[in-house]
PDB file of C-alpha atoms in Angstrom:
ATOM      1  CA  GLY L  29      63.689 -52.525  28.677  1.00 52.00           C
ATOM      2  CA  CYS L  30      64.820 -52.654  25.158  1.00 54.00           C
ATOM      3  CA  GLY L  31      68.156 -51.126  24.249  1.00 50.00           C
ATOM      4  CA  SER L  32      67.788 -51.128  20.452  1.00 47.00           C
ATOM      5  CA  SER L  33      65.975 -48.485  18.462  1.00 46.00           C
ATOM      6  CA  ALA L  34      63.850 -51.208  16.819  1.00 47.00           C
ATOM      7  CA  CYS L  35      61.813 -51.484  20.046  1.00 52.00           C
ATOM      8  CA  GLY L  36      61.107 -47.786  20.438  1.00 50.00           C
ATOM      9  CA  ASP L  37      59.850 -45.071  18.131  1.00 53.00           C
ATOM     10  CA  SER L  38      60.905 -45.858  14.585  1.00 50.00           C
ATOM     11  CA  GLY L  39      60.533 -42.276  13.374  1.00 57.00           C
ATOM     12  CA  GLY L  40      57.152 -42.883  11.727  1.00 61.00           C
ATOM     13  CA  LEU L  41      58.353 -45.820   9.630  1.00 61.00           C
ATOM     14  CA  PRO L  42      56.150 -48.885   9.250  1.00 66.00           C
ATOM     15  CA  PRO L  43      56.861 -51.517  11.959  1.00 64.00           C
ATOM     16  CA  GLU L  44      57.989 -54.070   9.366  1.00 65.00           C
ATOM     17  CA  TRP L  45      60.979 -51.831   8.612  1.00 63.00           C
ATOM     18  CA  ALA L  46      63.173 -52.659  11.561  1.00 58.00           C
ATOM     19  CA  ALA L  47      65.989 -50.200  12.167  1.00 55.00           C
ATOM     20  CA  ASP L  48      68.655 -52.807  11.448  1.00 56.00           C
ATOM     21  CA  GLU L  49      67.279 -53.242   7.893  1.00 59.00           C
ATOM     22  CA  LEU L  50      67.753 -49.576   7.027  1.00 58.00           C
ATOM     23  CA  VAL L  51      71.028 -48.309   5.612  1.00 55.00           C
ATOM     24  CA  PRO L  52      72.781 -46.444   8.433  1.00 55.00           C
ATOM     25  CA  GLU L  53      73.513 -42.797   7.635  1.00 59.00           C
ATOM     26  CA  GLU L  54      77.250 -43.221   8.154  1.00 59.00           C
ATOM     27  CA  GLU L  55      77.428 -45.909   5.417  1.00 72.00           C
ATOM     28  CA  GLU L  56      77.749 -44.266   2.025  1.00 83.00           C
ATOM     29  CA  LEU L  57      76.508 -46.014  -1.103  1.00 84.00           C
ATOM     30  CA  ASP L  58      79.104 -46.692  -3.756  1.00 90.00           C
ATOM     31  CA  GLU L  59      78.598 -45.421  -7.310  1.00 90.00           C
ATOM     32  CA  ALA L  60      77.114 -48.695  -8.569  1.00 91.00           C
ATOM     33  CA  GLU L  61      74.558 -48.761  -5.752  1.00 92.00           C
ATOM     34  CA  GLN L  62      73.721 -45.095  -6.330  1.00 92.00           C
ATOM     35  CA  ALA L  63      73.286 -45.744 -10.064  1.00 92.00           C
ATOM     36  CA  GLU L  64      71.058 -48.739  -9.335  1.00 94.00           C
ATOM     37  CA  LEU L  65      68.921 -46.702  -6.930  1.00 94.00           C
ATOM     38  CA  GLN L  66      68.713 -43.897  -9.489  1.00 95.00           C
ATOM     39  CA  LEU L  67      67.502 -46.352 -12.142  1.00 96.00           C
ATOM     40  CA  GLU L  68      64.942 -47.803  -9.731  1.00 96.00           C
ATOM     41  CA  ASN L  69      63.738 -44.302  -8.848  1.00 96.00           C
ATOM     42  CA  GLU L  70      63.416 -43.366 -12.511  1.00 97.00           C
ATOM     43  CA  ALA L  71      61.517 -46.588 -13.264  1.00 96.00           C
ATOM     44  CA  LEU L  72      59.166 -45.992 -10.319  1.00 97.00           C
ATOM     45  CA  ARG L  73      58.612 -42.401 -11.381  1.00 97.00           C
ATOM     46  CA  ALA L  74      57.846 -43.467 -14.962  1.00 97.00           C
ATOM     47  CA  GLU L  75      55.408 -46.092 -13.683  1.00 97.00           C
ATOM     48  CA  LEU L  76      53.739 -43.542 -11.413  1.00 97.00           C
ATOM     49  CA  GLU L  77      53.431 -41.037 -14.263  1.00 97.00           C
ATOM     50  CA  GLU L  78      51.909 -43.767 -16.439  1.00 98.00           C
ATOM     51  CA  GLN L  79      49.397 -44.631 -13.701  1.00 98.00           C
ATOM     52  CA  VAL L  80      48.497 -40.950 -13.321  1.00 98.00           C
ATOM     53  CA  GLU L  81      47.972 -40.664 -17.090  1.00 98.00           C
ATOM     54  CA  LEU L  82      45.787 -43.789 -17.072  1.00 98.00           C
ATOM     55  CA  ALA L  83      43.760 -42.311 -14.209  1.00 98.00           C
ATOM     56  CA  ARG L  84      43.325 -39.062 -16.164  1.00 98.00           C
ATOM     57  CA  ARG L  85      42.148 -40.975 -19.223  1.00 98.00           C
ATOM     58  CA  ALA L  86      39.717 -43.003 -17.109  1.00 98.00           C
ATOM     59  CA  GLU L  87      38.396 -39.796 -15.561  1.00 98.00           C
ATOM     60  CA  ALA L  88      37.946 -38.230 -19.011  1.00 98.00           C
ATOM     61  CA  SER L  89      36.150 -41.357 -20.245  1.00 98.00           C
ATOM     62  CA  MET L  90      33.862 -41.352 -17.218  1.00 98.00           C
ATOM     63  CA  LEU L  91      33.049 -37.684 -17.791  1.00 98.00           C
ATOM     64  CA  GLU L  92      32.272 -38.400 -21.450  1.00 98.00           C
ATOM     65  CA  VAL L  93      30.004 -41.309 -20.468  1.00 98.00           C
ATOM     66  CA  SER L  94      28.264 -39.059 -17.940  1.00 98.00           C
ATOM     67  CA  ASN L  95      27.723 -36.356 -20.564  1.00 98.00           C
ATOM     68  CA  LEU L  96      26.401 -38.883 -23.080  1.00 98.00           C
ATOM     69  CA  SER L  97      24.102 -40.357 -20.446  1.00 98.00           C
ATOM     70  CA  HIS L  98      22.711 -36.895 -19.697  1.00 97.00           C
ATOM     71  CA  LEU L  99      22.227 -36.217 -23.428  1.00 97.00           C
ATOM     72  CA  PHE L 100      20.495 -39.583 -23.821  1.00 97.00           C
ATOM     73  CA  ALA L 101      18.137 -38.836 -20.913  1.00 97.00           C
ATOM     74  CA  THR L 102      17.353 -35.400 -22.371  1.00 96.00           C
ATOM     75  CA  LYS L 103      16.564 -36.878 -25.794  1.00 96.00           C
ATOM     76  CA  ILE L 104      14.361 -39.573 -24.225  1.00 96.00           C
ATOM     77  CA  GLU L 105      12.436 -36.892 -22.327  1.00 94.00           C
ATOM     78  CA  GLN L 106      11.974 -34.836 -25.508  1.00 94.00           C
ATOM     79  CA  GLN L 107      10.827 -37.902 -27.446  1.00 95.00           C
ATOM     80  CA  SER L 108       8.458 -38.836 -24.638  1.00 95.00           C
ATOM     81  CA  HIS L 109       6.649 -35.494 -25.023  1.00 92.00           C
ATOM     82  CA  GLU L 110       6.563 -35.916 -28.816  1.00 95.00           C
ATOM     83  CA  ILE L 111       5.229 -39.476 -28.497  1.00 96.00           C
ATOM     84  CA  GLU L 112       2.486 -38.268 -26.122  1.00 95.00           C
ATOM     85  CA  LYS L 113       1.508 -35.609 -28.685  1.00 95.00           C
ATOM     86  CA  LEU L 114       1.494 -38.190 -31.493  1.00 96.00           C
ATOM     87  CA  SER L 115      -0.696 -40.458 -29.391  1.00 96.00           C
ATOM     88  CA  THR L 116      -3.136 -37.634 -28.672  1.00 96.00           C
ATOM     89  CA  ASP L 117      -3.164 -36.676 -32.372  1.00 96.00           C
ATOM     90  CA  ALA L 118      -3.827 -40.323 -33.331  1.00 96.00           C
ATOM     91  CA  GLU L 119      -6.767 -40.519 -30.894  1.00 96.00           C
ATOM     92  CA  ASN L 120      -8.204 -37.247 -32.243  1.00 96.00           C
ATOM     93  CA  THR L 121      -7.761 -38.473 -35.812  1.00 97.00           C
ATOM     94  CA  SER L 122      -9.541 -41.720 -34.981  1.00 96.00           C
ATOM     95  CA  GLU L 123     -12.451 -39.803 -33.405  1.00 96.00           C
ATOM     96  CA  ASN L 124     -12.613 -37.506 -36.441  1.00 96.00           C
ATOM     97  CA  VAL L 125     -12.701 -40.500 -38.819  1.00 96.00           C
ATOM     98  CA  VAL L 126     -15.554 -42.086 -36.833  1.00 95.00           C
ATOM     99  CA  LEU L 127     -17.447 -38.763 -36.853  1.00 95.00           C
ATOM    100  CA  GLY L 128     -16.729 -38.315 -40.575  1.00 94.00           C
ATOM    101  CA  ASN L 129     -18.070 -41.796 -41.314  1.00 94.00           C
ATOM    102  CA  ARG L 130     -21.269 -40.925 -39.440  1.00 94.00           C
ATOM    103  CA  TYR L 131     -21.684 -37.802 -41.578  1.00 93.00           C
ATOM    104  CA  VAL L 132     -21.089 -39.832 -44.737  1.00 94.00           C
ATOM    105  CA  ASP L 133     -23.643 -42.464 -43.644  1.00 92.00           C
ATOM    106  CA  SER L 134     -26.137 -39.724 -42.757  1.00 92.00           C
ATOM    107  CA  ALA L 135     -25.595 -37.953 -46.059  1.00 91.00           C
ATOM    108  CA  ALA L 136     -25.985 -41.223 -47.965  1.00 90.00           C
ATOM    109  CA  LYS L 137     -29.333 -41.885 -46.222  1.00 90.00           C
ATOM    110  CA  HIS L 138     -30.619 -38.403 -47.025  1.00 87.00           C
ATOM    111  CA  SER L 139     -29.655 -38.406 -50.647  1.00 80.00           C
TER     112      SER L 139
END
């Protein structure tokens, strides 16, 4: 079999992280390495926080677009009913004008 820990269970680490690439626990990092890691961690955290903030803004924008879309649909529906009423009123007005013209013609003939 395989005598190294790279062949067996790697403790849940991805397979591309072979055990010999990890810093052994008994090796301590010097101050410069610790400072560098701290700076990298802080930079990664700042980047992550920025990505989270961008995601929150995108979510808020999507919610606003959704609300505006709903408002738009509601207004269109309201206008649709009003346009139907206007159309019906226009038809009735046209019929009344035709009928009125007939009365005027009839009155003119009888006068």
